[in-house]
Coordinates of N, CA and C in Angstrom, one line a residue:
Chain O
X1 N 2.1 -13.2 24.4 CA 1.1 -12.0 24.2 C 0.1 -12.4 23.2
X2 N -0.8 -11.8 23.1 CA -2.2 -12.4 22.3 C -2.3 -11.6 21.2
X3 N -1.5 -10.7 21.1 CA -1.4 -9.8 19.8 C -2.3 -8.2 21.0
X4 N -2.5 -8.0 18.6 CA -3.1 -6.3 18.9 C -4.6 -6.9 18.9
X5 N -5.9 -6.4 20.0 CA -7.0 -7.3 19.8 C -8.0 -5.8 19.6
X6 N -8.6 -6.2 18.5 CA -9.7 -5.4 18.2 C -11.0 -6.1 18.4
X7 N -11.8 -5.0 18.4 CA -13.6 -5.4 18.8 C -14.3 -4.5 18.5
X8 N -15.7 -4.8 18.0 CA -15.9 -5.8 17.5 C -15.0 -6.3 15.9
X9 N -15.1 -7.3 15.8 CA -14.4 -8.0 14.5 C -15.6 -7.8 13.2
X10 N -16.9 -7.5 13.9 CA -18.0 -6.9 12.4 C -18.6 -6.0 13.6
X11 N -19.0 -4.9 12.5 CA -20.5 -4.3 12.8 C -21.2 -3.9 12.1
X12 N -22.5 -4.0 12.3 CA -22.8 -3.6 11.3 C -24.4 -2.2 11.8
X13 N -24.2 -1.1 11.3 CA -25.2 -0.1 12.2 C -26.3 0.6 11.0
X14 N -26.6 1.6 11.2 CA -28.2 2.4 10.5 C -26.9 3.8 10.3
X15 N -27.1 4.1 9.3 CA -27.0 5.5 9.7 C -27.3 6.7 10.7
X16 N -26.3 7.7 11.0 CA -26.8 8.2 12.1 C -26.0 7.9 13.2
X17 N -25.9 6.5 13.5 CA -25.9 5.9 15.1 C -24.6 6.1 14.9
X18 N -24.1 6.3 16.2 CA -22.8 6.3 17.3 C -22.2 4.9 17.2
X19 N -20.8 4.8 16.7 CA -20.3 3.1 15.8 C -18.5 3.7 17.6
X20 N -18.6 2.9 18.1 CA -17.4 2.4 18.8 C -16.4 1.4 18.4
X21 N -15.1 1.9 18.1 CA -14.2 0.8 18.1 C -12.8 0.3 18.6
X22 N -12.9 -0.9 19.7 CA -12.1 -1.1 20.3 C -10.4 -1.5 20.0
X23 N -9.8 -1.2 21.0 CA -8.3 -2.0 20.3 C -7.4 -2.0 21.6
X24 N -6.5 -3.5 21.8 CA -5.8 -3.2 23.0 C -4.6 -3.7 22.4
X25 N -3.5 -2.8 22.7 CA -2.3 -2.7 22.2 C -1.4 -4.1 22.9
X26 N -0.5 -4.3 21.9 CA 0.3 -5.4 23.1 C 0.9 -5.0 23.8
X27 N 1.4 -5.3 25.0 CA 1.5 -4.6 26.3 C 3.1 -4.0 25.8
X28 N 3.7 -3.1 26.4 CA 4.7 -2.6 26.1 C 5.5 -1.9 25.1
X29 N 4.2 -1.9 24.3 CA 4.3 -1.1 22.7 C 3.7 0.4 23.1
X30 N 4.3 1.5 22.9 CA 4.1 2.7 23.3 C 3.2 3.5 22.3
X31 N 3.5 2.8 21.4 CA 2.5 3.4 20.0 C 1.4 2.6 19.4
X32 N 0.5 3.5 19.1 CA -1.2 3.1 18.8 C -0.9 3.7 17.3
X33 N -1.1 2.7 16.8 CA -2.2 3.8 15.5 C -3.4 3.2 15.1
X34 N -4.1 4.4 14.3 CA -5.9 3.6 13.7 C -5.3 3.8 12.1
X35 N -5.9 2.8 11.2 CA -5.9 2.6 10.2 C -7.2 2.2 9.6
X36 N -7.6 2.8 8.2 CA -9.0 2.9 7.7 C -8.5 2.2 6.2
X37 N -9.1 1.0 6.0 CA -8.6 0.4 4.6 C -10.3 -0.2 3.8
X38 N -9.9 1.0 2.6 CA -10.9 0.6 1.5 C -10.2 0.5 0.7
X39 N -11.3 0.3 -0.7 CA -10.6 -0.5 -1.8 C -10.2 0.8 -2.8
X40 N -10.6 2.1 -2.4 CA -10.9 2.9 -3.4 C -9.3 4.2 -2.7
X41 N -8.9 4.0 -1.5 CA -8.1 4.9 -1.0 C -6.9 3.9 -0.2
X42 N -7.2 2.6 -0.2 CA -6.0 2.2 0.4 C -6.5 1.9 2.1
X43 N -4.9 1.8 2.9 CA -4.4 1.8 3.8 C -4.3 3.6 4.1
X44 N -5.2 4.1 5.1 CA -4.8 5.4 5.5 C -4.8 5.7 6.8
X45 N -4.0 6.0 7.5 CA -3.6 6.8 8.9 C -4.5 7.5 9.0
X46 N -5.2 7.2 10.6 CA -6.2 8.2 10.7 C -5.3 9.1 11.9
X47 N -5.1 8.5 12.4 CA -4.7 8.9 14.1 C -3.3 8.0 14.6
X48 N -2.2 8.5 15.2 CA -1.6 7.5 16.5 C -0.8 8.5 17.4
X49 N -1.0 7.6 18.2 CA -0.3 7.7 19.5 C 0.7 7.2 19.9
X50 N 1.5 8.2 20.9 CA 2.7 7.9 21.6 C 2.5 8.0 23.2
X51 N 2.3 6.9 23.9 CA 2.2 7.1 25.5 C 1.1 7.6 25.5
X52 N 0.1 7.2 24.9 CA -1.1 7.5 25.1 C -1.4 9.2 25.0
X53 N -0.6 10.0 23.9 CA -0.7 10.9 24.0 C -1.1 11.1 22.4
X54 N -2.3 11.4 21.7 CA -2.3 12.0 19.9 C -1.2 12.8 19.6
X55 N -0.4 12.2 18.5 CA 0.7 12.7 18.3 C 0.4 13.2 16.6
X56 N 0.1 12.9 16.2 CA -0.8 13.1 14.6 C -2.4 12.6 14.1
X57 N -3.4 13.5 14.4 CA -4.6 12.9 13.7 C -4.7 13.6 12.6
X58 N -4.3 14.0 11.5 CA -4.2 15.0 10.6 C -4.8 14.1 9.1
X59 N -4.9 12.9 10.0 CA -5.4 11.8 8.8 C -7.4 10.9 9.4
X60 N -7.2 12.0 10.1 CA -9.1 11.9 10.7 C -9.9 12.8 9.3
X61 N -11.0 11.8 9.1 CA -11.5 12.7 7.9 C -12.2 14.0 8.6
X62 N -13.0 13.9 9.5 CA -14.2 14.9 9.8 C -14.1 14.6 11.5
X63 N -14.7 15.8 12.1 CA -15.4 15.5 13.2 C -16.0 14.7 13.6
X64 N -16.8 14.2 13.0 CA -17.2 13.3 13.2 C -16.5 11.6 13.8
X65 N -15.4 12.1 13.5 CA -14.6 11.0 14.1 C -13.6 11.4 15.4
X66 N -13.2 10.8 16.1 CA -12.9 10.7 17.3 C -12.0 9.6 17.9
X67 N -11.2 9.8 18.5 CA -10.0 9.1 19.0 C -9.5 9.0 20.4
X68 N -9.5 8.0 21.5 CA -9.0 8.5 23.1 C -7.9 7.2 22.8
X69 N -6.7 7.3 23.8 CA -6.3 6.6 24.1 C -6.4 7.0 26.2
X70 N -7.4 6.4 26.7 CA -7.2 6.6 27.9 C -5.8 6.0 28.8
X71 N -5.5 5.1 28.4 CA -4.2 4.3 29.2 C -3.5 3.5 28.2
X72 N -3.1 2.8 28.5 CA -2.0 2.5 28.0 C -2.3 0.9 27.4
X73 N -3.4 0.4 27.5 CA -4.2 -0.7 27.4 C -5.2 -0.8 26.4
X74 N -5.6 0.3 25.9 CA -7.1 0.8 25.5 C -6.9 1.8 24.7
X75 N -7.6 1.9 23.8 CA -8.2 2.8 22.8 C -9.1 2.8 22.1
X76 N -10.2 3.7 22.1 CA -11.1 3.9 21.2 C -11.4 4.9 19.9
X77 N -12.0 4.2 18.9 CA -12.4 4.9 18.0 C -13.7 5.1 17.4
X78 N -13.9 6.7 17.8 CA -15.5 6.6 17.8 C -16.3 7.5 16.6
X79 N -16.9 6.9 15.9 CA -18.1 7.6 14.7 C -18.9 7.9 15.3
X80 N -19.6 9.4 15.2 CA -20.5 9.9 15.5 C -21.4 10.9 14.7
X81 N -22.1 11.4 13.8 CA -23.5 10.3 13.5 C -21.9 9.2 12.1
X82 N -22.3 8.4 12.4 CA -22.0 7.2 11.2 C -22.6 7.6 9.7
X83 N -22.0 7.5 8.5 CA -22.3 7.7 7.5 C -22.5 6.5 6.8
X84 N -22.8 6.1 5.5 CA -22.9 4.9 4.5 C -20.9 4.8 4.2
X85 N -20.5 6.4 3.9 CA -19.2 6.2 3.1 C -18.1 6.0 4.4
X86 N -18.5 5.6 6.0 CA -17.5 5.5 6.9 C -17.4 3.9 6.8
X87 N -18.1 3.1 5.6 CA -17.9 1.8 5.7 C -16.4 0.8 5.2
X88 N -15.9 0.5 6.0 CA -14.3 0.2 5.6 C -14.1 -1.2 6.9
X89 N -13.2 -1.4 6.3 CA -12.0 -2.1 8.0 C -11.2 -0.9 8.5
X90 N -11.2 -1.3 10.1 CA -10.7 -0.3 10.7 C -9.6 -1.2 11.6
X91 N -8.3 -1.2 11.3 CA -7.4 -1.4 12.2 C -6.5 -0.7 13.1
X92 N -6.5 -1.4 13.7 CA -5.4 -1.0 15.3 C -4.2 -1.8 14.9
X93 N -2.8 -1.1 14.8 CA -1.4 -1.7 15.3 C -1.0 -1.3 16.3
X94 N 0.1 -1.8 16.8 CA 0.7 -1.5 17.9 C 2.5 -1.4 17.8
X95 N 3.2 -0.5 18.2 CA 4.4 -0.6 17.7 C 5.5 -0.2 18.6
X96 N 6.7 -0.7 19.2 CA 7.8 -0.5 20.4 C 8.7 0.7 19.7
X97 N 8.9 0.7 18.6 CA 9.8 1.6 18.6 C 9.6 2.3 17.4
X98 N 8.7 2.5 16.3 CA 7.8 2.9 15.1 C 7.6 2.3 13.9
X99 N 9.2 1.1 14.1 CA 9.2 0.5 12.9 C 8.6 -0.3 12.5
X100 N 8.4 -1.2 12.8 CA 8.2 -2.7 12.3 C 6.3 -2.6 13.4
X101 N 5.4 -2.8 12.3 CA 4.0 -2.9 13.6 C 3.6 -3.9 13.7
X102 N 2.6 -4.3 14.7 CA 1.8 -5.3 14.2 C 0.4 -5.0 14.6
X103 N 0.0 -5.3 13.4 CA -1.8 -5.3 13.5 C -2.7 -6.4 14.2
X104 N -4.1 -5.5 14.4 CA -5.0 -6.5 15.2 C -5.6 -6.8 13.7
X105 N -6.9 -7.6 13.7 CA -7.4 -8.5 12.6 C -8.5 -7.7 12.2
X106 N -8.5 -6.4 12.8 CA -9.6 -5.1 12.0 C -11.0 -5.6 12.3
X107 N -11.9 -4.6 12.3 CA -13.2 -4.8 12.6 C -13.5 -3.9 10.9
X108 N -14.6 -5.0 10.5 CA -15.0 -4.7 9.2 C -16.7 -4.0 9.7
X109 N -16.7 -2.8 9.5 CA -18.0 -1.8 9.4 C -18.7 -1.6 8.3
X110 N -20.2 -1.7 8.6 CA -21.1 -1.5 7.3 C -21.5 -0.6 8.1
X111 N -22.3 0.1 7.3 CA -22.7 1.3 8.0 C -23.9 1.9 6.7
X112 N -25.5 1.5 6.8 CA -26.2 1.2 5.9 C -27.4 2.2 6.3
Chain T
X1 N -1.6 11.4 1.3 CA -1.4 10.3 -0.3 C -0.5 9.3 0.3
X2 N -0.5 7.6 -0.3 CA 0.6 7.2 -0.3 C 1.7 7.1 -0.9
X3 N 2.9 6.8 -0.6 CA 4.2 6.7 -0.8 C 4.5 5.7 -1.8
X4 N 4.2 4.7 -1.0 CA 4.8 3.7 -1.7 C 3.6 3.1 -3.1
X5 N 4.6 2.5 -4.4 CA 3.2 2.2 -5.1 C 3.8 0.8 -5.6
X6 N 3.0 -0.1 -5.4 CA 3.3 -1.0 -5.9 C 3.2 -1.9 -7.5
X7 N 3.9 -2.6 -7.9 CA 3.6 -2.7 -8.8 C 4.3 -4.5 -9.0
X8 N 3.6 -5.5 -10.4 CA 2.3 -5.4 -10.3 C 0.7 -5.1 -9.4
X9 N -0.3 -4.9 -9.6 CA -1.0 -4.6 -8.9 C -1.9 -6.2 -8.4
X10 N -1.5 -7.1 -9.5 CA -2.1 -8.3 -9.2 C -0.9 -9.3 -10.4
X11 N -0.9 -10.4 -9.2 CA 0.0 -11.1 -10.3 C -0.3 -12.9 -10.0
X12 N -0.4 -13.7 -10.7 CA -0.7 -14.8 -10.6 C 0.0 -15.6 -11.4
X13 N 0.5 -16.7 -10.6 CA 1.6 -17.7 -10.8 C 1.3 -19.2 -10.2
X14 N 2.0 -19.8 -10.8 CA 1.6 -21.6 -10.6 C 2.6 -21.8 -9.3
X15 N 2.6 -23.0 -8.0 CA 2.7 -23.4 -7.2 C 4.2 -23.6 -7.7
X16 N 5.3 -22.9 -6.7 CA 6.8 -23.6 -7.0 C 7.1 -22.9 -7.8
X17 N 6.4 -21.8 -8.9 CA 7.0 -20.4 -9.5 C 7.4 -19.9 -8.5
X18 N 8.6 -18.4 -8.4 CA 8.8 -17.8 -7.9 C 8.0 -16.3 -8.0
X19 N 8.0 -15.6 -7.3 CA 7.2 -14.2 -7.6 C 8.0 -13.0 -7.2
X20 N 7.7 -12.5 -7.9 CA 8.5 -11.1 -7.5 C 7.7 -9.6 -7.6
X21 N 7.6 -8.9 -6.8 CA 6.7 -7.9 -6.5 C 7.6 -6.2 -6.5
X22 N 7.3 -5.1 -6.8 CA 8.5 -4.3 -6.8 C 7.3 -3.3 -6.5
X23 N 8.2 -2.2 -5.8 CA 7.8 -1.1 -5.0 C 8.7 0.6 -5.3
X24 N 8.2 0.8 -5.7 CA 8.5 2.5 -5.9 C 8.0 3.4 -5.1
X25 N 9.0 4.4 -4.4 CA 8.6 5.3 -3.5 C 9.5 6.8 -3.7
X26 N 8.7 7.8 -3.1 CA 9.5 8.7 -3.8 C 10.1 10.2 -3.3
X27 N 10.3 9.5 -1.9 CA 11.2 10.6 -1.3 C 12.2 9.9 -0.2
X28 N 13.1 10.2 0.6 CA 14.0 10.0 1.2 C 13.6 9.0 2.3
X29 N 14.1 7.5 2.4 CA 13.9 6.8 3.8 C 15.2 6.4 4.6
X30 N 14.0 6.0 6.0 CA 15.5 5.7 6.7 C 15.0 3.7 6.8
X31 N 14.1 3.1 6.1 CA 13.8 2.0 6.3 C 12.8 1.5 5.4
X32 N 12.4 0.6 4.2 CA 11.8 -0.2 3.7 C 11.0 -1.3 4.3
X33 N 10.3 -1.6 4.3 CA 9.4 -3.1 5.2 C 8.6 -3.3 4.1
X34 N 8.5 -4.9 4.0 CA 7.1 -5.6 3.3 C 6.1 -6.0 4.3
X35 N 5.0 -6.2 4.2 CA 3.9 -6.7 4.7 C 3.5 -7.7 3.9
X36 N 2.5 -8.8 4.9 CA 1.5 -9.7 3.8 C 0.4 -9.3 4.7
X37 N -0.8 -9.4 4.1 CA -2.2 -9.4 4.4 C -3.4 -10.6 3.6
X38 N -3.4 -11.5 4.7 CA -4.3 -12.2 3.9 C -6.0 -12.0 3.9
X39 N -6.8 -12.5 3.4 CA -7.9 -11.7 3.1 C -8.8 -11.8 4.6
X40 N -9.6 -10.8 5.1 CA -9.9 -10.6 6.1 C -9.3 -10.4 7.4
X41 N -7.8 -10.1 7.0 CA -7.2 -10.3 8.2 C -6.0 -8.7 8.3
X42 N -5.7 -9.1 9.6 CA -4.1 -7.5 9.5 C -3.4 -8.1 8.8
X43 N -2.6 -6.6 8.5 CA -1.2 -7.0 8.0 C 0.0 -7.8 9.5
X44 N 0.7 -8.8 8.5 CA 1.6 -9.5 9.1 C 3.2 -8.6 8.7
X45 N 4.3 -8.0 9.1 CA 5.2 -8.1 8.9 C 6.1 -9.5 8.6
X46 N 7.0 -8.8 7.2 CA 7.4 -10.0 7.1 C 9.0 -9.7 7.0
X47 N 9.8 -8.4 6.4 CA 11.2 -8.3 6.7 C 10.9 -6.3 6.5
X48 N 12.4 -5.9 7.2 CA 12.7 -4.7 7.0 C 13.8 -4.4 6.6
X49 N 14.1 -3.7 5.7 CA 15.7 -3.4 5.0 C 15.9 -1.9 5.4
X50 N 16.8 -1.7 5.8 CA 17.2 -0.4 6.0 C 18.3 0.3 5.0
X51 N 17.9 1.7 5.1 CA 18.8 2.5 3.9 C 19.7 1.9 3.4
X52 N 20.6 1.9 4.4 CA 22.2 1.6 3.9 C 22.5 0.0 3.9
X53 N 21.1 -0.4 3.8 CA 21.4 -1.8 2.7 C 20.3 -2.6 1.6
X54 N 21.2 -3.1 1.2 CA 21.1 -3.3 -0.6 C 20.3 -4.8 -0.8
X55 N 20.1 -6.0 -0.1 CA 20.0 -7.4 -0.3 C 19.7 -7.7 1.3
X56 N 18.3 -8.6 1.8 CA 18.1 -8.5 2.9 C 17.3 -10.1 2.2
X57 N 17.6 -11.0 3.0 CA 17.3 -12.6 3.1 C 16.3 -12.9 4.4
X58 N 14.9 -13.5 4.1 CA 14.5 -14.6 5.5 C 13.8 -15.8 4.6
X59 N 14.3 -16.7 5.3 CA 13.8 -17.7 4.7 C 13.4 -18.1 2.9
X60 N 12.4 -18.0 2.3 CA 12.3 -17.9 0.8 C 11.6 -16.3 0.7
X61 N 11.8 -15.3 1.5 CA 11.9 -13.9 1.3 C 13.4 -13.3 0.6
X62 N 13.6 -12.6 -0.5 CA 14.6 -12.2 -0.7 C 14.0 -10.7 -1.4
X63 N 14.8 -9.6 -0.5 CA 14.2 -8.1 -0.6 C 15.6 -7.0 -1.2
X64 N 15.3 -6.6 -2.1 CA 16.3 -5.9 -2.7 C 16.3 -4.3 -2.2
X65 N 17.0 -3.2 -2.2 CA 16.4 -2.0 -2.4 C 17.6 -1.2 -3.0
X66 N 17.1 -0.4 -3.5 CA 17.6 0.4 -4.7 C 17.3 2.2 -4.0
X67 N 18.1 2.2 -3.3 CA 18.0 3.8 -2.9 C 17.9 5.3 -4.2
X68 N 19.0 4.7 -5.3 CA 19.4 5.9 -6.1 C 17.9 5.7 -7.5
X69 N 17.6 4.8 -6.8 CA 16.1 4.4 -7.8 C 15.1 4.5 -7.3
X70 N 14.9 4.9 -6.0 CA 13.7 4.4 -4.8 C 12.8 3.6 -5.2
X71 N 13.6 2.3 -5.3 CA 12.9 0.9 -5.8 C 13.3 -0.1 -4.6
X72 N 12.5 -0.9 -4.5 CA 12.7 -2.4 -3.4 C 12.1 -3.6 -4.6
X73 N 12.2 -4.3 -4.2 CA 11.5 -5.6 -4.9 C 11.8 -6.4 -3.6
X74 N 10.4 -7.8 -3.8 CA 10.1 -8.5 -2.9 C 10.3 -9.8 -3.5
X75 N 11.3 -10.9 -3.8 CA 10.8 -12.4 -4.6 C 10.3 -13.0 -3.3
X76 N 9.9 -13.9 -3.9 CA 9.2 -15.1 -3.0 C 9.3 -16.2 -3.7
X77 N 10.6 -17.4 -3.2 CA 11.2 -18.3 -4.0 C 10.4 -19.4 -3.8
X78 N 10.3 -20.5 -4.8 CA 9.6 -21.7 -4.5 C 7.8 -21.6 -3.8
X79 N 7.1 -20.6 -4.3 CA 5.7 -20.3 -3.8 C 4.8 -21.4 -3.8
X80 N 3.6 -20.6 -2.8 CA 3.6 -22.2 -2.1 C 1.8 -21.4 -2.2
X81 N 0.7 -22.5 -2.4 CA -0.7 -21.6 -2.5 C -0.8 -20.7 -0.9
X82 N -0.4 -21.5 0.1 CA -0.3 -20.7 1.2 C 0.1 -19.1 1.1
X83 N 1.2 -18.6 0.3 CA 2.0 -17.2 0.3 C 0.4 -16.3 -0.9
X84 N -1.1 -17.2 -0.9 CA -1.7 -16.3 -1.7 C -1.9 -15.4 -0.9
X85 N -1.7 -13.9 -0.9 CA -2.1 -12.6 -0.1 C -1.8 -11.4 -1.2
X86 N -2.1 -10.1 -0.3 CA -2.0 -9.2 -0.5 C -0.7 -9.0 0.2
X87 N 0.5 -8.2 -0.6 CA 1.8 -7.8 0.1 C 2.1 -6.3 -0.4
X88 N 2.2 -5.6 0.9 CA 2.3 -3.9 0.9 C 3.9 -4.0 0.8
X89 N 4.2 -3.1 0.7 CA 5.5 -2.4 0.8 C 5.6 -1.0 2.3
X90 N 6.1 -0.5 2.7 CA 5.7 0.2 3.7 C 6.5 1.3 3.5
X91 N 7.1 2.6 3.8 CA 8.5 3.1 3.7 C 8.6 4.0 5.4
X92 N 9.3 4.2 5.8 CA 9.5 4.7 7.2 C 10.4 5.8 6.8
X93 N 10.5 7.4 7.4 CA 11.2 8.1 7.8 C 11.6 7.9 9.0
X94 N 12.8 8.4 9.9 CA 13.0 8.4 10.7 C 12.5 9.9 11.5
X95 N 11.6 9.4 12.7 CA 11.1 10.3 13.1 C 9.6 10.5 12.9
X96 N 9.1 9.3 12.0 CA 7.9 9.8 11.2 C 6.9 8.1 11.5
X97 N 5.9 8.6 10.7 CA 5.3 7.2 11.1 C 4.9 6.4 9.4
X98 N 5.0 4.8 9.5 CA 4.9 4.7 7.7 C 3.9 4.6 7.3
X99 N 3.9 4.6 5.9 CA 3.3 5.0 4.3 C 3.3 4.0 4.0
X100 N 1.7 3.4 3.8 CA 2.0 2.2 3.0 C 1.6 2.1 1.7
X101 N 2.1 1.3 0.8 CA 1.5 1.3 -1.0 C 0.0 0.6 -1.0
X102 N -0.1 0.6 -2.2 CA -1.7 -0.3 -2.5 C -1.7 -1.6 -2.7
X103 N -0.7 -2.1 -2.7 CA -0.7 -3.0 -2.5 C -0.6 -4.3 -3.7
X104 N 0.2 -5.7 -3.5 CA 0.0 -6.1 -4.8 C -0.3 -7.8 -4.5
X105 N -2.0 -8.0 -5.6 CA -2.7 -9.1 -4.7 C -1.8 -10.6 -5.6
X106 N -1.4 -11.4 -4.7 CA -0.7 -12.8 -5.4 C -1.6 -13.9 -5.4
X107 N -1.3 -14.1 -6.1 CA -2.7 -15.7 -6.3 C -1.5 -16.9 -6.6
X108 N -1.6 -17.6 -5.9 CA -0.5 -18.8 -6.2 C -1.4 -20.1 -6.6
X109 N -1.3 -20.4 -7.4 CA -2.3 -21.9 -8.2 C -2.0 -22.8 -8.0
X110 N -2.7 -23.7 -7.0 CA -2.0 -25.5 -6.6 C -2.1 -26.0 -8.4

């Protein structure tokens, strides 16, 4: 297996704009989660999933953010308008049974 | 908020020192894990100790945990510049999803 694969691995946007971010779980891991890591707040839970179902987003800052897991392969994480302070790495893990995860290599966002 | 807090927050040691990293957390688990993260990259699991044990061994990983103290410690025997990272501590409820600390950055010196 190729791991947890995120995309893009940089981005970098304007303020305002609509920022997408991909993540494909390793196959037969039932659980997704998103993770938001700055230097000023850490590693924080935004969102995850069980069976492709949100089971806790209680760690989404604002509306402005957004979360699908359509199937079982895929997940997106989506900013909408994008701010300066949404600039972070954004990781995807993937995990069989809750314990033990493993992460994709994060997509590092500027957002200027 | 996070759980776990690590401490030192940065610690730096010569090649072939050992290192030791310790983690405080502060309510009830059913499982301990360390992580490494090297820079630009995910976190890598590296071992998980569970409640009802005390001394958990892989390789030059040796992870302690201390339930009546909600303390873990992480050594890392004979360090190697390779082991330079960031290493979280994680804590898991059962039932729950984990909390990870801030993490504590190691600089190993050829």
């Amino acid at each position: 297996d190729a791991g947890v694969i995120q995309s893009p691995r940089h981005e970098v946007t304007e303020m305002g704009q609509e920022v997408t971010l991909r993540c494909k779980p390793i196959s037969g891991h039932d659980y997704l989660f998103w993770y938001r890591q700055t230097m000023m707040r850490g590693l924080e839970l935004l969102i995850y999933f069980n069976n492709n179902v949100p089971i806790d987003d209680s760690g989404m800052p604002e509306d402005r953010f957004s979360a699908k897991m359509p199937n079982a392969s895929f997940s997106t994480l989506k900013i909408q308008p994008s701010e300066p302070r949404d600039s972070a790495v954004y990781f995807c893990a993937s995990s069989s049974d809750r314990t033990s995860y493993t992460f994709g290599s994060g997509t590092r966002l500027t957002v200027v | 908020s996070q759980q776990g807090e690590e401490d030192p927050q940065a610690l730096s040691i010569q090649e072939g020192e050992n290192a030791t990293m310790n983690c405080s957390y502060k309510t009830s688990i059913n499982n301990l894990q360390w992580y490494r993260q090297n820079s630009g990259r995910g976190l890598v699991h590296l071992i998980l100790i569970r409640s009802n044990e005390r001394e958990k061994h892989s390789g030059r990983l040796r992870v302690t945990l201390d339930t009546s103290k909600k303390s873990s410690s992480l050594l890392i025997t004979a360090s190697r510049a390779a082991d330079t990272a960031s290493y979280f501590c994680a804590t898991g409820l059962s039932g729950s999803r984990l909390t990870f600390g801030e993490g504590t950055q190691l600089t190993v010196n050829p």
